[in-house]
mmCIF file of C-alpha atoms in Angstrom:
data_model
loop_
_atom_site.group_PDB
_atom_site.id
_atom_site.type_symbol
_atom_site.label_atom_id
_atom_site.label_comp_id
_atom_site.label_asym_id
_atom_site.label_seq_id
_atom_site.Cartn_x
_atom_site.Cartn_y
_atom_site.Cartn_z
ATOM 1 C CA UNK A 7 -19.144 -2.876 -23.381
ATOM 2 C CA UNK A 8 -16.092 -3.852 -25.469
ATOM 3 C CA UNK A 9 -13.670 -6.352 -24.164
ATOM 4 C CA UNK A 10 -10.046 -5.996 -25.103
ATOM 5 C CA UNK A 11 -7.700 -8.846 -24.462
ATOM 6 C CA UNK A 12 -4.087 -8.037 -25.532
ATOM 7 C CA UNK A 13 -1.362 -10.650 -25.686
ATOM 8 C CA UNK A 14 1.740 -8.683 -24.932
ATOM 9 C CA UNK A 15 2.699 -5.298 -23.191
ATOM 10 C CA UNK A 16 3.062 -3.271 -26.230
ATOM 11 C CA UNK A 17 -0.616 -4.434 -27.165
ATOM 12 C CA UNK A 18 -2.040 -3.290 -23.934
ATOM 13 C CA UNK A 19 -0.379 0.019 -24.169
ATOM 14 C CA UNK A 20 -1.632 0.483 -27.851
ATOM 15 C CA UNK A 21 -5.216 -0.494 -26.856
ATOM 16 C CA UNK A 22 -5.068 1.998 -23.815
ATOM 17 C CA UNK A 23 -3.877 4.666 -26.177
ATOM 18 C CA UNK A 24 -6.725 4.097 -28.606
ATOM 19 C CA UNK A 25 -9.394 3.630 -25.995
ATOM 20 C CA UNK A 26 -8.308 5.661 -22.989
ATOM 21 C CA UNK A 27 -11.659 5.092 -21.165
ATOM 22 C CA UNK A 28 -11.065 1.328 -21.163
ATOM 23 C CA UNK A 29 -10.612 -0.123 -17.589
ATOM 24 C CA UNK A 30 -7.716 -2.198 -17.103
ATOM 25 C CA UNK A 31 -8.569 -5.662 -15.212
ATOM 26 C CA UNK A 32 -6.541 -8.401 -13.897
ATOM 27 C CA UNK A 33 -7.991 -10.056 -10.763
ATOM 28 C CA UNK A 34 -11.092 -8.005 -11.199
ATOM 29 C CA UNK A 35 -11.958 -8.146 -7.240
ATOM 30 C CA UNK A 36 -13.084 -4.440 -7.344
ATOM 31 C CA UNK A 37 -13.980 -3.803 -10.683
ATOM 32 C CA UNK A 38 -16.581 -6.671 -11.159
ATOM 33 C CA UNK A 39 -18.232 -5.744 -7.947
ATOM 34 C CA UNK A 40 -18.760 -2.244 -9.144
ATOM 35 C CA UNK A 41 -20.212 -3.738 -12.746
ATOM 36 C CA UNK A 42 -22.214 -6.252 -10.897
ATOM 37 C CA UNK A 43 -23.890 -3.592 -8.804
ATOM 38 C CA UNK A 44 -24.030 -0.976 -11.898
ATOM 39 C CA UNK A 45 -21.908 1.315 -9.953
ATOM 40 C CA UNK A 46 -19.417 1.715 -12.758
ATOM 41 C CA UNK A 47 -20.211 1.114 -16.288
ATOM 42 C CA UNK A 48 -16.924 1.394 -18.639
ATOM 43 C CA UNK A 49 -16.986 1.635 -22.076
ATOM 44 C CA UNK A 50 -14.493 -1.154 -22.470
ATOM 45 C CA UNK A 51 -12.599 -3.556 -20.156
ATOM 46 C CA UNK A 52 -8.799 -3.994 -20.797
ATOM 47 C CA UNK A 53 -7.974 -7.669 -19.642
ATOM 48 C CA UNK A 54 -4.455 -7.885 -18.829
ATOM 49 C CA UNK A 55 -4.287 -11.432 -17.784
ATOM 50 C CA UNK A 56 -2.404 -12.790 -20.943
ATOM 51 C CA UNK A 57 0.904 -10.451 -20.242
ATOM 52 C CA UNK A 58 2.891 -12.947 -18.003
ATOM 53 C CA UNK A 59 5.474 -10.297 -17.146
ATOM 54 C CA UNK A 60 3.104 -8.321 -15.007
ATOM 55 C CA UNK A 61 2.836 -11.445 -12.789
ATOM 56 C CA UNK A 62 6.686 -11.310 -12.106
ATOM 57 C CA UNK A 63 8.844 -9.837 -9.366
ATOM 58 C CA UNK A 64 12.459 -9.358 -9.140
ATOM 59 C CA UNK A 65 15.021 -7.680 -6.504
ATOM 60 C CA UNK A 66 17.535 -5.318 -7.928
ATOM 61 C CA UNK A 67 19.779 -3.085 -5.731
ATOM 62 C CA UNK A 68 17.786 -3.774 -2.751
ATOM 63 C CA UNK A 69 14.429 -2.861 -4.414
ATOM 64 C CA UNK A 70 11.597 -5.159 -5.079
ATOM 65 C CA UNK A 71 10.276 -4.679 -8.475
ATOM 66 C CA UNK A 72 6.775 -6.030 -8.008
ATOM 67 C CA UNK A 73 4.815 -6.694 -11.153
ATOM 68 C CA UNK A 74 1.388 -4.990 -11.123
ATOM 69 C CA UNK A 75 -0.418 -8.297 -11.448
ATOM 70 C CA UNK A 76 1.296 -10.326 -8.725
ATOM 71 C CA UNK A 77 -1.597 -11.726 -6.531
ATOM 72 C CA UNK A 78 -1.479 -11.186 -2.979
ATOM 73 C CA UNK A 79 -1.226 -14.992 -2.191
ATOM 74 C CA UNK A 80 2.179 -14.854 -3.741
ATOM 75 C CA UNK A 81 3.206 -11.776 -1.798
ATOM 76 C CA UNK A 82 2.295 -13.565 1.311
ATOM 77 C CA UNK A 83 4.260 -16.921 0.061
ATOM 78 C CA UNK A 84 7.144 -15.439 -1.631
ATOM 79 C CA UNK A 85 7.785 -11.949 -0.226
ATOM 80 C CA UNK A 86 7.252 -12.037 3.538
ATOM 81 C CA UNK A 87 10.871 -11.709 4.035
ATOM 82 C CA UNK A 88 11.856 -8.494 1.935
ATOM 83 C CA UNK A 89 8.060 -6.870 2.210
ATOM 84 C CA UNK A 90 6.964 -8.024 5.648
ATOM 85 C CA UNK A 91 4.617 -4.852 5.995
ATOM 86 C CA UNK A 92 2.805 -5.529 2.632
ATOM 87 C CA UNK A 93 2.635 -9.488 3.276
ATOM 88 C CA UNK A 94 0.791 -8.901 6.565
ATOM 89 C CA UNK A 95 -1.412 -6.634 4.646
ATOM 90 C CA UNK A 96 -2.024 -9.058 2.254
ATOM 91 C CA UNK A 97 -3.000 -11.470 4.829
ATOM 92 C CA UNK A 98 -6.105 -9.293 5.744
ATOM 93 C CA UNK A 99 -7.278 -9.161 2.115
ATOM 94 C CA UNK A 100 -10.639 -10.726 1.732
ATOM 95 C CA UNK A 101 -10.886 -14.450 1.416
ATOM 96 C CA UNK A 102 -8.360 -17.097 -0.125
ATOM 97 C CA UNK A 103 -10.142 -16.740 -3.434
ATOM 98 C CA UNK A 104 -9.670 -12.927 -3.565
ATOM 99 C CA UNK A 105 -6.117 -13.216 -2.321
ATOM 100 C CA UNK A 106 -5.308 -15.589 -5.151
ATOM 101 C CA UNK A 107 -6.755 -12.896 -7.867
ATOM 102 C CA UNK A 108 -6.430 -9.412 -6.231
ATOM 103 C CA UNK A 109 -3.416 -7.524 -7.033
ATOM 104 C CA UNK A 110 -1.423 -4.405 -5.569
ATOM 105 C CA UNK A 111 -1.752 -2.895 -9.050
ATOM 106 C CA UNK A 112 -5.399 -3.212 -8.821
ATOM 107 C CA UNK A 113 -5.525 -1.733 -5.362
ATOM 108 C CA UNK A 114 -3.459 1.272 -6.714
ATOM 109 C CA UNK A 115 -5.524 1.667 -9.900
ATOM 110 C CA UNK A 116 -8.734 1.904 -7.640
ATOM 111 C CA UNK A 117 -7.244 4.111 -5.427
ATOM 112 C CA UNK A 118 -9.938 3.533 -2.728
ATOM 113 C CA UNK A 119 -8.967 5.115 0.700
ATOM 114 C CA UNK A 120 -9.763 1.798 2.247
ATOM 115 C CA UNK A 121 -7.442 -0.376 0.130
ATOM 116 C CA UNK A 122 -5.447 -2.644 2.529
ATOM 117 C CA UNK A 123 -2.013 -2.538 0.501
ATOM 118 C CA UNK A 124 -2.046 1.436 0.599
ATOM 119 C CA UNK A 125 -0.757 2.065 4.336
ATOM 120 C CA UNK A 126 2.044 -0.665 4.070
ATOM 121 C CA UNK A 127 3.135 0.700 0.824
ATOM 122 C CA UNK A 128 2.946 4.140 2.260
ATOM 123 C CA UNK A 129 5.090 3.412 5.215
ATOM 124 C CA UNK A 130 7.493 1.204 3.377
ATOM 125 C CA UNK A 131 8.206 3.982 0.827
ATOM 126 C CA UNK A 132 7.998 3.270 -2.871
ATOM 127 C CA UNK A 133 7.310 4.295 -6.390
ATOM 128 C CA UNK A 134 4.706 3.528 -9.149
ATOM 129 C CA UNK A 135 6.298 2.628 -12.330
ATOM 130 C CA UNK A 136 3.787 3.656 -15.154
ATOM 131 C CA UNK A 137 4.173 3.355 -18.880
ATOM 132 C CA UNK A 138 2.330 5.131 -22.011
ATOM 133 C CA UNK A 139 2.127 4.035 -25.631
ATOM 134 C CA UNK A 140 3.560 7.355 -26.815
ATOM 135 C CA UNK A 141 7.527 7.416 -27.195
ATOM 136 C CA UNK A 142 7.136 11.262 -26.345
ATOM 137 C CA UNK A 143 5.791 10.262 -22.851
ATOM 138 C CA UNK A 144 7.286 6.757 -22.497
ATOM 139 C CA UNK A 145 7.742 5.856 -18.702
ATOM 140 C CA UNK A 146 7.580 7.590 -15.324
ATOM 141 C CA UNK A 147 8.229 6.870 -11.805
ATOM 142 C CA UNK A 148 5.407 8.239 -9.507
ATOM 143 C CA UNK A 149 6.390 8.815 -5.606
ATOM 144 C CA UNK A 150 3.877 7.388 -3.481
ATOM 145 C CA UNK A 151 3.009 10.705 -2.118
ATOM 146 C CA UNK A 152 1.987 11.920 -5.428
ATOM 147 C CA UNK A 153 -0.070 8.995 -6.558
ATOM 148 C CA UNK A 154 -3.232 9.417 -4.792
ATOM 149 C CA UNK A 155 -5.180 12.591 -5.902
ATOM 150 C CA UNK A 156 -8.595 12.185 -4.251
ATOM 151 C CA UNK A 157 -11.335 9.471 -3.427
ATOM 152 C CA UNK A 158 -10.874 6.784 -6.014
ATOM 153 C CA UNK A 159 -8.683 9.094 -7.964
ATOM 154 C CA UNK A 160 -4.844 8.459 -8.993
ATOM 155 C CA UNK A 161 -2.261 10.397 -10.747
ATOM 156 C CA UNK A 162 -2.290 8.204 -13.934
ATOM 157 C CA UNK A 163 -2.918 9.855 -17.386
ATOM 158 C CA UNK A 164 -5.678 8.527 -19.502
ATOM 159 C CA UNK A 165 -3.192 6.374 -21.769
ATOM 160 C CA UNK A 166 -0.944 4.995 -18.826
ATOM 161 C CA UNK A 167 -0.922 1.653 -17.263
ATOM 162 C CA UNK A 168 0.944 0.559 -14.218
ATOM 163 C CA UNK A 169 3.471 -1.727 -14.981
ATOM 164 C CA UNK A 170 5.151 -2.482 -11.513
ATOM 165 C CA UNK A 171 5.923 -1.009 -7.993
ATOM 166 C CA UNK A 172 9.313 -0.342 -6.858
ATOM 167 C CA UNK A 173 9.475 -1.194 -3.041
ATOM 168 C CA UNK A 174 12.723 -0.935 -1.062
ATOM 169 C CA UNK A 175 13.685 -4.290 0.609
ATOM 170 C CA UNK A 176 12.941 -3.908 4.374
ATOM 171 C CA UNK A 177 15.905 -3.229 6.452
ATOM 172 C CA UNK A 178 14.014 -3.053 9.783
ATOM 173 C CA UNK A 179 10.840 -4.238 11.432
ATOM 174 C CA UNK A 180 7.521 -3.620 9.676
ATOM 175 C CA UNK A 181 3.977 -4.057 10.945
ATOM 176 C CA UNK A 182 0.392 -3.802 9.470
ATOM 177 C CA UNK A 183 -2.984 -3.386 11.779
ATOM 178 C CA UNK A 184 -6.645 -3.197 10.702
ATOM 179 C CA UNK A 185 -9.891 -2.627 12.225
ATOM 180 C CA UNK A 186 -12.909 -4.109 10.719
ATOM 181 C CA UNK A 187 -16.623 -5.019 11.575
ATOM 182 C CA UNK A 188 -15.698 -8.664 11.680
ATOM 183 C CA UNK A 189 -12.677 -10.706 11.521
ATOM 184 C CA UNK A 190 -12.617 -11.594 7.644
ATOM 185 C CA UNK A 191 -14.072 -10.610 4.403
ATOM 186 C CA UNK A 192 -14.207 -7.070 5.577
ATOM 187 C CA UNK A 193 -13.617 -3.400 4.359
ATOM 188 C CA UNK A 194 -11.459 -1.594 6.711
ATOM 189 C CA UNK A 195 -12.706 0.679 9.183
ATOM 190 C CA UNK A 196 -9.355 2.078 9.626
ATOM 191 C CA UNK A 197 -5.688 0.609 8.967
ATOM 192 C CA UNK A 198 -2.359 1.538 9.728
ATOM 193 C CA UNK A 199 1.076 0.567 8.468
ATOM 194 C CA UNK A 200 4.717 1.145 10.202
ATOM 195 C CA UNK A 201 8.137 0.576 8.912
ATOM 196 C CA UNK A 202 11.248 1.396 10.845
ATOM 197 C CA UNK A 203 14.171 2.107 8.417
ATOM 198 C CA UNK A 204 17.397 1.861 10.422
ATOM 199 C CA UNK A 205 19.946 2.640 7.374
ATOM 200 C CA UNK A 206 18.290 5.837 6.746
ATOM 201 C CA UNK A 207 17.401 6.498 10.155
ATOM 202 C CA UNK A 208 13.867 7.095 9.132
ATOM 203 C CA UNK A 209 10.287 6.029 10.017
ATOM 204 C CA UNK A 210 7.210 5.573 7.637
ATOM 205 C CA UNK A 211 3.641 5.514 9.116
ATOM 206 C CA UNK A 212 0.765 5.053 6.490
ATOM 207 C CA UNK A 213 -2.833 5.572 7.253
ATOM 208 C CA UNK A 214 -5.775 3.918 5.549
ATOM 209 C CA UNK A 215 -9.605 4.360 5.585
ATOM 210 C CA UNK A 216 -9.566 7.625 7.573
ATOM 211 C CA UNK A 217 -9.114 10.074 5.060
ATOM 212 C CA UNK A 218 -10.143 11.286 1.469
ATOM 213 C CA UNK A 219 -6.924 9.392 0.253
ATOM 214 C CA UNK A 220 -4.526 7.101 1.869
ATOM 215 C CA UNK A 221 -1.937 9.483 3.440
ATOM 216 C CA UNK A 222 1.190 9.291 5.477
ATOM 217 C CA UNK A 223 1.146 10.455 9.452
ATOM 218 C CA UNK A 224 4.233 12.887 8.518
ATOM 219 C CA UNK A 225 4.332 14.639 11.945
ATOM 220 C CA UNK A 226 4.292 11.234 13.659
ATOM 221 C CA UNK A 227 7.045 10.241 11.544
ATOM 222 C CA UNK A 228 9.346 13.142 12.405
ATOM 223 C CA UNK A 229 8.578 12.995 15.990
ATOM 224 C CA UNK A 230 9.675 9.428 16.334
ATOM 225 C CA UNK A 231 12.866 9.980 13.862
ATOM 226 C CA UNK A 232 13.795 12.860 16.123
ATOM 227 C CA UNK A 233 13.366 10.828 19.492
ATOM 228 C CA UNK A 234 15.194 7.917 18.113
ATOM 229 C CA UNK A 235 18.155 10.214 16.933
ATOM 230 C CA UNK A 236 18.374 12.419 20.028
ATOM 231 C CA UNK A 237 18.488 9.542 22.564
ATOM 232 C CA UNK A 238 20.642 7.214 20.466
ATOM 233 C CA UNK A 239 18.047 4.569 20.310
ATOM 234 C CA UNK A 240 18.802 3.579 16.887
ATOM 235 C CA UNK A 241 22.194 2.393 17.999
ATOM 236 C CA UNK A 242 21.129 1.210 21.470
ATOM 237 C CA UNK A 243 17.736 -0.516 20.996
ATOM 238 C CA UNK A 244 16.829 0.586 24.400
ATOM 239 C CA UNK A 245 13.266 0.640 25.375
ATOM 240 C CA UNK A 246 11.232 3.639 24.173
ATOM 241 C CA UNK A 247 9.175 4.686 26.989
ATOM 242 C CA UNK A 248 5.391 5.079 27.360
ATOM 243 C CA UNK A 249 5.303 8.671 26.855
ATOM 244 C CA UNK A 250 7.001 8.435 23.318
ATOM 245 C CA UNK A 251 4.423 5.419 22.344
ATOM 246 C CA UNK A 252 1.563 7.642 23.827
ATOM 247 C CA UNK A 253 2.877 10.687 21.698
ATOM 248 C CA UNK A 254 3.268 8.774 18.502
ATOM 249 C CA UNK A 255 -0.156 7.503 18.741
ATOM 250 C CA UNK A 256 -1.778 11.054 19.589
ATOM 251 C CA UNK A 257 0.239 12.228 16.196
ATOM 252 C CA UNK A 258 -1.166 9.418 14.016
ATOM 253 C CA UNK A 259 -4.665 10.211 15.241
ATOM 254 C CA UNK A 260 -4.291 13.959 14.541
ATOM 255 C CA UNK A 261 -3.233 13.125 10.917
ATOM 256 C CA UNK A 262 -6.441 11.427 10.052
ATOM 257 C CA UNK A 263 -9.438 13.315 8.694
ATOM 258 C CA UNK A 264 -12.109 10.681 8.569
ATOM 259 C CA UNK A 265 -16.040 10.733 8.015
ATOM 260 C CA UNK A 266 -18.896 8.974 9.575
ATOM 261 C CA UNK A 267 -20.224 6.150 7.482
ATOM 262 C CA UNK A 268 -21.900 2.954 7.776
ATOM 263 C CA UNK A 269 -18.719 1.040 8.933
ATOM 264 C CA UNK A 270 -17.823 3.416 11.649
ATOM 265 C CA UNK A 271 -17.887 6.923 13.013
ATOM 266 C CA UNK A 272 -15.094 9.630 12.762
ATOM 267 C CA UNK A 273 -14.453 9.567 16.314
ATOM 268 C CA UNK A 274 -14.153 5.890 16.420
ATOM 269 C CA UNK A 275 -11.669 5.833 13.586
ATOM 270 C CA UNK A 276 -9.352 8.244 15.484
ATOM 271 C CA UNK A 277 -9.522 6.282 18.516
ATOM 272 C CA UNK A 278 -8.630 2.884 16.500
ATOM 273 C CA UNK A 279 -5.791 4.692 14.852
ATOM 274 C CA UNK A 280 -4.297 5.903 18.014
ATOM 275 C CA UNK A 281 -4.520 2.399 19.248
ATOM 276 C CA UNK A 282 -3.127 0.649 16.486
ATOM 277 C CA UNK A 283 -0.265 3.171 16.055
ATOM 278 C CA UNK A 284 0.769 2.436 19.919
ATOM 279 C CA UNK A 285 0.499 -1.371 19.290
ATOM 280 C CA UNK A 286 2.316 -1.655 15.870
ATOM 281 C CA UNK A 287 5.114 0.923 17.317
ATOM 282 C CA UNK A 288 5.771 -1.296 20.361
ATOM 283 C CA UNK A 289 5.899 -4.626 18.306
ATOM 284 C CA UNK A 290 8.089 -2.930 16.014
ATOM 285 C CA UNK A 291 10.345 -1.672 18.551
ATOM 286 C CA UNK A 292 10.530 -4.757 20.354
ATOM 287 C CA UNK A 293 11.669 -6.684 17.293
ATOM 288 C CA UNK A 294 14.262 -4.024 16.586
ATOM 289 C CA UNK A 295 15.660 -4.305 20.205
ATOM 290 C CA UNK A 296 16.051 -8.088 19.741
ATOM 291 C CA UNK A 297 17.850 -7.706 16.436
ATOM 292 C CA UNK A 298 20.304 -5.068 18.003
ATOM 293 C CA UNK A 299 20.774 -7.522 21.033
ATOM 294 C CA UNK A 300 21.584 -10.519 18.785
ATOM 295 C CA UNK A 301 24.054 -8.449 16.538
ATOM 296 C CA UNK A 302 25.841 -7.464 19.850
#
C-alpha cells in the first residue's frame, strides 16, 4: 500500500488526480477500522493531516464554512452556537479520542447510512464544497440531497476531494437524537436530526441508519411547515398540540426504509424514529416558544 503525504492543498489535488484510487485520510477513525479488519485494502492512502487549512472554519454571510478536517471535539467547543444540531450529534460520536480525531469530511467521504453527522447536516441544510485538480472542472458545490448515492457511495468523482462544508448559521432551535445498543461507543440503530428555520419558514428533518442512505423526511417537513403557516405559529409560538406532534412522528416513520440487522429490526427502527421525531419536535418547539416570548 502506497502512502502519499502532500504538504499543500494543490499537492493533494495533484496526488488524487494522479492516483484516483487513493483513499483520503485525516482522522482515520473509519478508514483504519476497515483496513485493520481487511474490509478494504486501498491501493494508496492520501494523508491530509499536513494541510492546515482543512482544519479551519469561518463564518461568511451567515454561512459556516467548515473545513473538512475540523474534528468533532472542536465543533462541540467552538460551534455549538452557530451549529447546535451538529454539535449535539458530535457529542454522540464514539469516545473522546475519536471525537478528537474524527471529522465531518471523513463522515461524508465514508457516506455510511449510520454516520452520526448526516441527520444533523440534512436538517440544517448545506452544500459540500469539492475540488478537482483539473482547471476545466475546478470546484463545485454539491447540495446535500444529491451527495448520498447509495450505501457508502457518494457523489465525488475519482479525482475530487472534499475541501469544506457550507452550513447556514442556525436561526432557530435544532436537536439531534440517537438510539444505540448502549450509551457510548456505539453505531446508531437509528438517528434523527431536526432544525427549525424561522427566517425561511421551513423545517429540516434528517434520518440516519434507517435507509440505504441518510435521507430527509420530506413529507414530515412539508406537513409541519403547512401547520405552522396555516395557524400562524411561527409568529405566536403557541403550543403545537398533541395531534400535530403525533402526525409528524408518523410521517418521519413512514419516510424510513430500514432493514433488520445485528443492531436492530426494521420495525424497531421505525418505532424509535417516530419516538425521536416526537421528542425532538417537542424540545425544539418549546425552545422556540421561549424565544418568541422573550422577544415580545
